[in-house]
Amino acid sequence: LAKVDVGTEFVSGLLAPHSTVLVTAVDAKGKPNIITLGWTMPTSRDPPLVAISVGTRRYSHDLIEGSKEFVINVPPEELVEKAHFCGTRSGRMVDKFAGAGLMSLSSKRVKPPRIKECVAHLECKLVQKLRTGDHTIFVGEVVAASADEEVFDGKKGFINLKTFKPLLHLGGCFYLVAGKMKSI
Ligand SMILES: Cc1cc2nc3c(=O)[nH]c(=O)nc-3n(C[C@H](O)[C@H](O)[C@H](O)COP(=O)(O)O)c2cc1C
């Protein structure tokens, strides 16, 4: 099979699909916003650290720099339209909790709320940031984590695909639902 050269602007597409998450952050008055992200990764077990990459011009970028806290919420596939809504509007213009019709749930250790309709939540305190081109990588220490009882398999240490289908992003308006497990 022949290889074709691909434009370097397609890096994200070649690494797709990306787990889709909804990240909450608050302004100085405590008003919450939601940003949809595909560029995330765990970076350390001890201490538990996770990194998110946020465009420098996003409203959420200012909120996370200001409050130094954020919550990563994991949406089920049913939230695809709401996730896309939160990923195509700015919190500078719209209240995304109201606009998307999502419910907030107080977090345990940080000010940004959890999103009730999501199935897993990582409450993070900002510990490091790194400017990478037109994005900033924010590294958060996970100070609390919670999940829907039926979705998290405590014995295996990961999600139960019978009760939760992760929402993956291919690019643009295209999503994928993951559901087939291969065990070896
Ligand atoms: C599926 C999906 C994934 C996205 N991933 C990212 C990402 O990883 N980083 C980022 O900065 N923006 C990402 N975006 C774009 C932001 O969500 C979008 O610019 C959003 O409107 C910013 O909201 P804010 O201005 O309220 O912060 C993504 C959008 C979608 C729909």
PDB file of C-alpha atoms and ligand atoms in Angstrom:
ATOM      1  CA  LEU A   1       0.000   0.000   0.000  1.00  0.00           C
ATOM      2  CA  ALA A   2       1.297   3.420  -0.917  1.00  0.00           C
ATOM      3  CA  LYS A   3       1.814   6.087   1.740  1.00  0.00           C
ATOM      4  CA  VAL A   4       0.592   9.580   0.977  1.00  0.00           C
ATOM      5  CA  ASP A   5       2.009  12.752   2.459  1.00  0.00           C
ATOM      6  CA  VAL A   6      -0.453  14.440   4.791  1.00  0.00           C
ATOM      7  CA  GLY A   7      -0.421  18.147   5.641  1.00  0.00           C
ATOM      8  CA  THR A   8       1.044  18.819   9.080  1.00  0.00           C
ATOM      9  CA  GLU A   9      -2.134  20.726   9.947  1.00  0.00           C
ATOM     10  CA  PHE A  10      -3.832  17.310  10.203  1.00  0.00           C
ATOM     11  CA  VAL A  11      -1.893  16.122  13.274  1.00  0.00           C
ATOM     12  CA  SER A  12      -5.016  16.038  15.464  1.00  0.00           C
ATOM     13  CA  GLY A  13      -6.942  14.120  12.808  1.00  0.00           C
ATOM     14  CA  LEU A  14      -4.206  11.522  12.472  1.00  0.00           C
ATOM     15  CA  LEU A  15      -4.198  10.981  16.237  1.00  0.00           C
ATOM     16  CA  ALA A  16      -8.008  10.803  16.371  1.00  0.00           C
ATOM     17  CA  PRO A  17     -10.286   9.735  17.893  1.00  0.00           C
ATOM     18  CA  HIS A  18      -9.941  11.783  21.048  1.00  0.00           C
ATOM     19  CA  SER A  19     -11.940  11.227  24.231  1.00  0.00           C
ATOM     20  CA  THR A  20     -14.396  14.075  24.486  1.00  0.00           C
ATOM     21  CA  VAL A  21     -14.605  15.806  27.851  1.00  0.00           C
ATOM     22  CA  LEU A  22     -16.490  18.808  29.201  1.00  0.00           C
ATOM     23  CA  VAL A  23     -14.330  21.034  31.397  1.00  0.00           C
ATOM     24  CA  THR A  24     -15.898  23.469  33.835  1.00  0.00           C
ATOM     25  CA  ALA A  25     -14.249  26.594  35.238  1.00  0.00           C
ATOM     26  CA  VAL A  26     -15.620  29.661  37.038  1.00  0.00           C
ATOM     27  CA  ASP A  27     -15.199  33.447  36.728  1.00  0.00           C
ATOM     28  CA  ALA A  28     -14.304  35.769  39.619  1.00  0.00           C
ATOM     29  CA  LYS A  29     -17.968  35.856  40.701  1.00  0.00           C
ATOM     30  CA  GLY A  30     -18.238  32.066  40.651  1.00  0.00           C
ATOM     31  CA  LYS A  31     -20.301  31.845  37.436  1.00  0.00           C
ATOM     32  CA  PRO A  32     -19.463  28.563  35.701  1.00  0.00           C
ATOM     33  CA  ASN A  33     -18.607  27.957  32.059  1.00  0.00           C
ATOM     34  CA  ILE A  34     -18.181  24.744  30.050  1.00  0.00           C
ATOM     35  CA  ILE A  35     -15.612  24.034  27.297  1.00  0.00           C
ATOM     36  CA  THR A  36     -15.504  20.861  25.222  1.00  0.00           C
ATOM     37  CA  LEU A  37     -12.005  19.397  24.849  1.00  0.00           C
ATOM     38  CA  GLY A  38     -10.432  16.545  22.952  1.00  0.00           C
ATOM     39  CA  TRP A  39      -6.812  17.228  23.837  1.00  0.00           C
ATOM     40  CA  THR A  40      -6.339  15.742  27.315  1.00  0.00           C
ATOM     41  CA  MET A  41      -4.117  13.171  28.981  1.00  0.00           C
ATOM     42  CA  PRO A  42      -3.171  11.739  32.368  1.00  0.00           C
ATOM     43  CA  THR A  43       0.486  12.584  33.061  1.00  0.00           C
ATOM     44  CA  SER A  44       1.324  11.160  36.506  1.00  0.00           C
ATOM     45  CA  ARG A  45      -0.041   8.563  38.934  1.00  0.00           C
ATOM     46  CA  ASP A  46       1.658   9.882  42.070  1.00  0.00           C
ATOM     47  CA  PRO A  47       0.732  12.625  42.502  1.00  0.00           C
ATOM     48  CA  PRO A  48      -2.321  12.185  40.238  1.00  0.00           C
ATOM     49  CA  LEU A  49      -1.877  14.731  37.454  1.00  0.00           C
ATOM     50  CA  VAL A  50      -3.816  15.369  34.278  1.00  0.00           C
ATOM     51  CA  ALA A  51      -3.127  17.782  31.415  1.00  0.00           C
ATOM     52  CA  ILE A  52      -5.557  19.676  29.202  1.00  0.00           C
ATOM     53  CA  SER A  53      -4.627  21.784  26.204  1.00  0.00           C
ATOM     54  CA  VAL A  54      -6.696  24.966  25.862  1.00  0.00           C
ATOM     55  CA  GLY A  55      -6.471  27.550  23.059  1.00  0.00           C
ATOM     56  CA  THR A  56      -5.095  30.842  24.377  1.00  0.00           C
ATOM     57  CA  ARG A  57      -8.077  32.778  23.009  1.00  0.00           C
ATOM     58  CA  ARG A  58     -10.744  30.641  24.664  1.00  0.00           C
ATOM     59  CA  TYR A  59     -12.767  32.225  27.458  1.00  0.00           C
ATOM     60  CA  SER A  60     -12.021  29.115  29.530  1.00  0.00           C
ATOM     61  CA  HIS A  61      -8.311  29.879  29.196  1.00  0.00           C
ATOM     62  CA  ASP A  62      -8.828  33.138  31.146  1.00  0.00           C
ATOM     63  CA  LEU A  63     -11.039  31.418  33.703  1.00  0.00           C
ATOM     64  CA  ILE A  64      -8.549  28.623  34.434  1.00  0.00           C
ATOM     65  CA  GLU A  65      -5.632  31.069  34.649  1.00  0.00           C
ATOM     66  CA  GLY A  66      -7.675  33.258  36.995  1.00  0.00           C
ATOM     67  CA  SER A  67      -9.212  30.725  39.366  1.00  0.00           C
ATOM     68  CA  LYS A  68      -6.512  28.017  39.038  1.00  0.00           C
ATOM     69  CA  GLU A  69      -9.124  25.290  39.215  1.00  0.00           C
ATOM     70  CA  PHE A  70     -11.089  23.165  36.739  1.00  0.00           C
ATOM     71  CA  VAL A  71     -13.188  20.025  36.617  1.00  0.00           C
ATOM     72  CA  ILE A  72     -12.954  17.429  33.835  1.00  0.00           C
ATOM     73  CA  ASN A  73     -16.381  15.851  33.242  1.00  0.00           C
ATOM     74  CA  VAL A  74     -16.807  12.747  31.074  1.00  0.00           C
ATOM     75  CA  PRO A  75     -19.974  12.766  28.947  1.00  0.00           C
ATOM     76  CA  PRO A  76     -21.880   9.697  27.751  1.00  0.00           C
ATOM     77  CA  GLU A  77     -22.650   9.429  24.016  1.00  0.00           C
ATOM     78  CA  GLU A  78     -26.180  10.782  24.592  1.00  0.00           C
ATOM     79  CA  LEU A  79     -24.668  14.204  25.289  1.00  0.00           C
ATOM     80  CA  VAL A  80     -23.120  14.529  21.817  1.00  0.00           C
ATOM     81  CA  GLU A  81     -25.260  17.528  20.776  1.00  0.00           C
ATOM     82  CA  LYS A  82     -24.720  19.277  24.095  1.00  0.00           C
ATOM     83  CA  ALA A  83     -20.974  18.615  23.915  1.00  0.00           C
ATOM     84  CA  HIS A  84     -20.896  20.055  20.405  1.00  0.00           C
ATOM     85  CA  PHE A  85     -22.895  23.074  21.595  1.00  0.00           C
ATOM     86  CA  CYS A  86     -20.348  23.754  24.362  1.00  0.00           C
ATOM     87  CA  GLY A  87     -17.522  23.335  21.866  1.00  0.00           C
ATOM     88  CA  THR A  88     -18.848  25.793  19.306  1.00  0.00           C
ATOM     89  CA  ARG A  89     -19.927  28.770  21.439  1.00  0.00           C
ATOM     90  CA  SER A  90     -17.981  30.972  23.781  1.00  0.00           C
ATOM     91  CA  GLY A  91     -18.908  31.525  27.406  1.00  0.00           C
ATOM     92  CA  ARG A  92     -18.181  35.187  26.762  1.00  0.00           C
ATOM     93  CA  MET A  93     -21.466  35.270  24.804  1.00  0.00           C
ATOM     94  CA  VAL A  94     -23.682  32.537  26.251  1.00  0.00           C
ATOM     95  CA  ASP A  95     -24.463  30.769  29.498  1.00  0.00           C
ATOM     96  CA  LYS A  96     -23.672  27.232  28.364  1.00  0.00           C
ATOM     97  CA  PHE A  97     -25.301  25.462  31.321  1.00  0.00           C
ATOM     98  CA  ALA A  98     -28.605  27.149  30.400  1.00  0.00           C
ATOM     99  CA  GLY A  99     -28.040  27.013  26.630  1.00  0.00           C
ATOM    100  CA  ALA A 100     -27.143  23.334  26.521  1.00  0.00           C
ATOM    101  CA  GLY A 101     -29.649  22.411  29.212  1.00  0.00           C
ATOM    102  CA  LEU A 102     -27.108  20.856  31.560  1.00  0.00           C
ATOM    103  CA  MET A 103     -27.382  20.672  35.344  1.00  0.00           C
ATOM    104  CA  SER A 104     -24.604  21.633  37.730  1.00  0.00           C
ATOM    105  CA  LEU A 105     -23.670  19.670  40.818  1.00  0.00           C
ATOM    106  CA  SER A 106     -21.370  21.119  43.497  1.00  0.00           C
ATOM    107  CA  SER A 107     -17.853  19.747  43.483  1.00  0.00           C
ATOM    108  CA  LYS A 108     -16.287  18.409  46.677  1.00  0.00           C
ATOM    109  CA  ARG A 109     -12.922  20.218  46.680  1.00  0.00           C
ATOM    110  CA  VAL A 110     -13.019  23.002  44.053  1.00  0.00           C
ATOM    111  CA  LYS A 111     -15.313  25.868  43.025  1.00  0.00           C
ATOM    112  CA  PRO A 112     -16.150  24.829  39.433  1.00  0.00           C
ATOM    113  CA  PRO A 113     -19.189  22.532  39.513  1.00  0.00           C
ATOM    114  CA  ARG A 114     -19.485  19.025  38.184  1.00  0.00           C
ATOM    115  CA  ILE A 115     -21.937  18.404  35.319  1.00  0.00           C
ATOM    116  CA  LYS A 116     -24.692  16.147  36.609  1.00  0.00           C
ATOM    117  CA  GLU A 117     -25.391  14.410  33.268  1.00  0.00           C
ATOM    118  CA  CYS A 118     -21.740  13.358  32.937  1.00  0.00           C
ATOM    119  CA  VAL A 119     -20.613  10.023  34.365  1.00  0.00           C
ATOM    120  CA  ALA A 120     -17.148  10.788  35.770  1.00  0.00           C
ATOM    121  CA  HIS A 121     -15.555  13.879  37.263  1.00  0.00           C
ATOM    122  CA  LEU A 122     -11.964  14.875  38.042  1.00  0.00           C
ATOM    123  CA  GLU A 123     -11.673  17.913  40.303  1.00  0.00           C
ATOM    124  CA  CYS A 124      -8.352  19.629  39.601  1.00  0.00           C
ATOM    125  CA  LYS A 125      -6.164  22.339  41.096  1.00  0.00           C
ATOM    126  CA  LEU A 126      -3.767  23.967  38.640  1.00  0.00           C
ATOM    127  CA  VAL A 127      -0.151  23.107  39.438  1.00  0.00           C
ATOM    128  CA  GLN A 128       1.675  23.953  36.217  1.00  0.00           C
ATOM    129  CA  LYS A 129       1.146  25.542  32.843  1.00  0.00           C
ATOM    130  CA  LEU A 130       3.122  25.390  29.645  1.00  0.00           C
ATOM    131  CA  ARG A 131       2.587  27.603  26.609  1.00  0.00           C
ATOM    132  CA  THR A 132       2.690  25.403  23.512  1.00  0.00           C
ATOM    133  CA  GLY A 133       2.132  27.455  20.360  1.00  0.00           C
ATOM    134  CA  ASP A 134      -1.453  28.683  20.231  1.00  0.00           C
ATOM    135  CA  HIS A 135      -2.547  26.558  23.203  1.00  0.00           C
ATOM    136  CA  THR A 136      -1.595  26.321  26.868  1.00  0.00           C
ATOM    137  CA  ILE A 137      -1.206  22.971  28.567  1.00  0.00           C
ATOM    138  CA  PHE A 138      -2.724  23.269  32.021  1.00  0.00           C
ATOM    139  CA  VAL A 139      -1.615  20.543  34.407  1.00  0.00           C
ATOM    140  CA  GLY A 140      -4.029  19.867  37.234  1.00  0.00           C
ATOM    141  CA  GLU A 141      -3.588  17.825  40.370  1.00  0.00           C
ATOM    142  CA  VAL A 142      -6.681  15.689  40.828  1.00  0.00           C
ATOM    143  CA  VAL A 143      -7.861  16.465  44.357  1.00  0.00           C
ATOM    144  CA  ALA A 144     -11.140  14.525  44.108  1.00  0.00           C
ATOM    145  CA  ALA A 145     -12.590  12.041  41.636  1.00  0.00           C
ATOM    146  CA  SER A 146     -16.119  10.668  41.406  1.00  0.00           C
ATOM    147  CA  ALA A 147     -18.189   8.565  39.002  1.00  0.00           C
ATOM    148  CA  ASP A 148     -21.642   7.083  38.537  1.00  0.00           C
ATOM    149  CA  GLU A 149     -21.806   3.900  40.567  1.00  0.00           C
ATOM    150  CA  GLU A 150     -22.949   1.696  37.652  1.00  0.00           C
ATOM    151  CA  VAL A 151     -20.398   3.115  35.239  1.00  0.00           C
ATOM    152  CA  PHE A 152     -17.126   2.723  37.139  1.00  0.00           C
ATOM    153  CA  ASP A 153     -15.928  -0.845  37.598  1.00  0.00           C
ATOM    154  CA  GLY A 154     -13.928  -0.615  40.829  1.00  0.00           C
ATOM    155  CA  LYS A 155     -12.533  -4.136  40.447  1.00  0.00           C
ATOM    156  CA  LYS A 156     -11.086  -3.528  36.981  1.00  0.00           C
ATOM    157  CA  GLY A 157     -10.299   0.122  37.667  1.00  0.00           C
ATOM    158  CA  PHE A 158     -11.961   1.429  34.517  1.00  0.00           C
ATOM    159  CA  ILE A 159     -15.350   2.071  33.004  1.00  0.00           C
ATOM    160  CA  ASN A 160     -17.988  -0.572  32.347  1.00  0.00           C
ATOM    161  CA  LEU A 161     -18.842  -0.597  28.648  1.00  0.00           C
ATOM    162  CA  LYS A 162     -22.205  -2.253  29.367  1.00  0.00           C
ATOM    163  CA  THR A 163     -23.405   0.877  31.120  1.00  0.00           C
ATOM    164  CA  PHE A 164     -21.423   3.611  29.401  1.00  0.00           C
ATOM    165  CA  LYS A 165     -20.353   4.266  25.832  1.00  0.00           C
ATOM    166  CA  PRO A 166     -17.533   6.850  25.667  1.00  0.00           C
ATOM    167  CA  LEU A 167     -17.926   9.695  23.205  1.00  0.00           C
ATOM    168  CA  LEU A 168     -14.926  10.094  20.920  1.00  0.00           C
ATOM    169  CA  HIS A 169     -14.199  12.983  18.560  1.00  0.00           C
ATOM    170  CA  LEU A 170     -12.847  12.411  15.068  1.00  0.00           C
ATOM    171  CA  GLY A 171     -12.736  16.070  13.999  1.00  0.00           C
ATOM    172  CA  GLY A 172     -15.165  18.785  12.933  1.00  0.00           C
ATOM    173  CA  CYS A 173     -18.752  17.577  13.342  1.00  0.00           C
ATOM    174  CA  PHE A 174     -17.780  13.897  13.382  1.00  0.00           C
ATOM    175  CA  TYR A 175     -17.942  11.741  16.493  1.00  0.00           C
ATOM    176  CA  LEU A 176     -17.551   8.059  17.211  1.00  0.00           C
ATOM    177  CA  VAL A 177     -19.071   5.926  19.912  1.00  0.00           C
ATOM    178  CA  ALA A 178     -16.722   3.370  21.424  1.00  0.00           C
ATOM    179  CA  GLY A 179     -18.291   0.176  22.619  1.00  0.00           C
ATOM    180  CA  LYS A 180     -16.409  -2.985  21.675  1.00  0.00           C
ATOM    181  CA  MET A 181     -13.927  -4.345  24.193  1.00  0.00           C
ATOM    182  CA  LYS A 182     -11.013  -6.557  23.203  1.00  0.00           C
ATOM    183  CA  SER A 183      -9.354  -8.394  26.069  1.00  0.00           C
ATOM    184  CA  ILE A 184      -6.086 -10.280  25.744  1.00  0.00           C
TER     185      ILE A 184
HETATM  186  C1  LIG B   1     -15.281  17.885  20.129  1.00  0.00           C
HETATM  187  C2  LIG B   1     -14.527  19.157  20.368  1.00  0.00           C
HETATM  188  C3  LIG B   1     -13.248  19.109  20.890  1.00  0.00           C
HETATM  189  C4  LIG B   1     -12.535  20.291  21.154  1.00  0.00           C
HETATM  190  N1  LIG B   1     -11.292  20.217  21.702  1.00  0.00           N
HETATM  191  C5  LIG B   1     -10.649  21.357  22.051  1.00  0.00           C
HETATM  192  C6  LIG B   1      -9.385  21.297  22.725  1.00  0.00           C
HETATM  193  O1  LIG B   1      -8.848  20.223  23.018  1.00  0.00           O
HETATM  194  N2  LIG B   1      -8.792  22.463  23.067  1.00  0.00           N
HETATM  195  C7  LIG B   1      -9.363  23.688  22.800  1.00  0.00           C
HETATM  196  O2  LIG B   1      -8.781  24.725  23.140  1.00  0.00           O
HETATM  197  N3  LIG B   1     -10.557  23.770  22.160  1.00  0.00           N
HETATM  198  C8  LIG B   1     -11.210  22.638  21.803  1.00  0.00           C
HETATM  199  N4  LIG B   1     -12.427  22.716  21.190  1.00  0.00           N
HETATM  200  C9  LIG B   1     -12.991  24.048  20.878  1.00  0.00           C
HETATM  201  C10 LIG B   1     -13.621  24.736  22.097  1.00  0.00           C
HETATM  202  O3  LIG B   1     -14.473  23.848  22.787  1.00  0.00           O
HETATM  203  C11 LIG B   1     -14.429  25.962  21.605  1.00  0.00           C
HETATM  204  O4  LIG B   1     -13.552  26.905  21.039  1.00  0.00           O
HETATM  205  C12 LIG B   1     -15.286  26.601  22.676  1.00  0.00           C
HETATM  206  O5  LIG B   1     -16.286  27.356  22.032  1.00  0.00           O
HETATM  207  C13 LIG B   1     -14.515  27.502  23.627  1.00  0.00           C
HETATM  208  O6  LIG B   1     -15.384  27.920  24.629  1.00  0.00           O
HETATM  209  P1  LIG B   1     -15.052  29.105  25.649  1.00  0.00           P
HETATM  210  O7  LIG B   1     -14.689  30.317  24.816  1.00  0.00           O
HETATM  211  O8  LIG B   1     -16.344  29.308  26.400  1.00  0.00           O
HETATM  212  O9  LIG B   1     -13.945  28.686  26.524  1.00  0.00           O
HETATM  213  C14 LIG B   1     -13.134  21.550  20.876  1.00  0.00           C
HETATM  214  C15 LIG B   1     -14.425  21.592  20.330  1.00  0.00           C
HETATM  215  C16 LIG B   1     -15.109  20.414  20.075  1.00  0.00           C
HETATM  216  C17 LIG B   1     -16.505  20.491  19.506  1.00  0.00           C
END
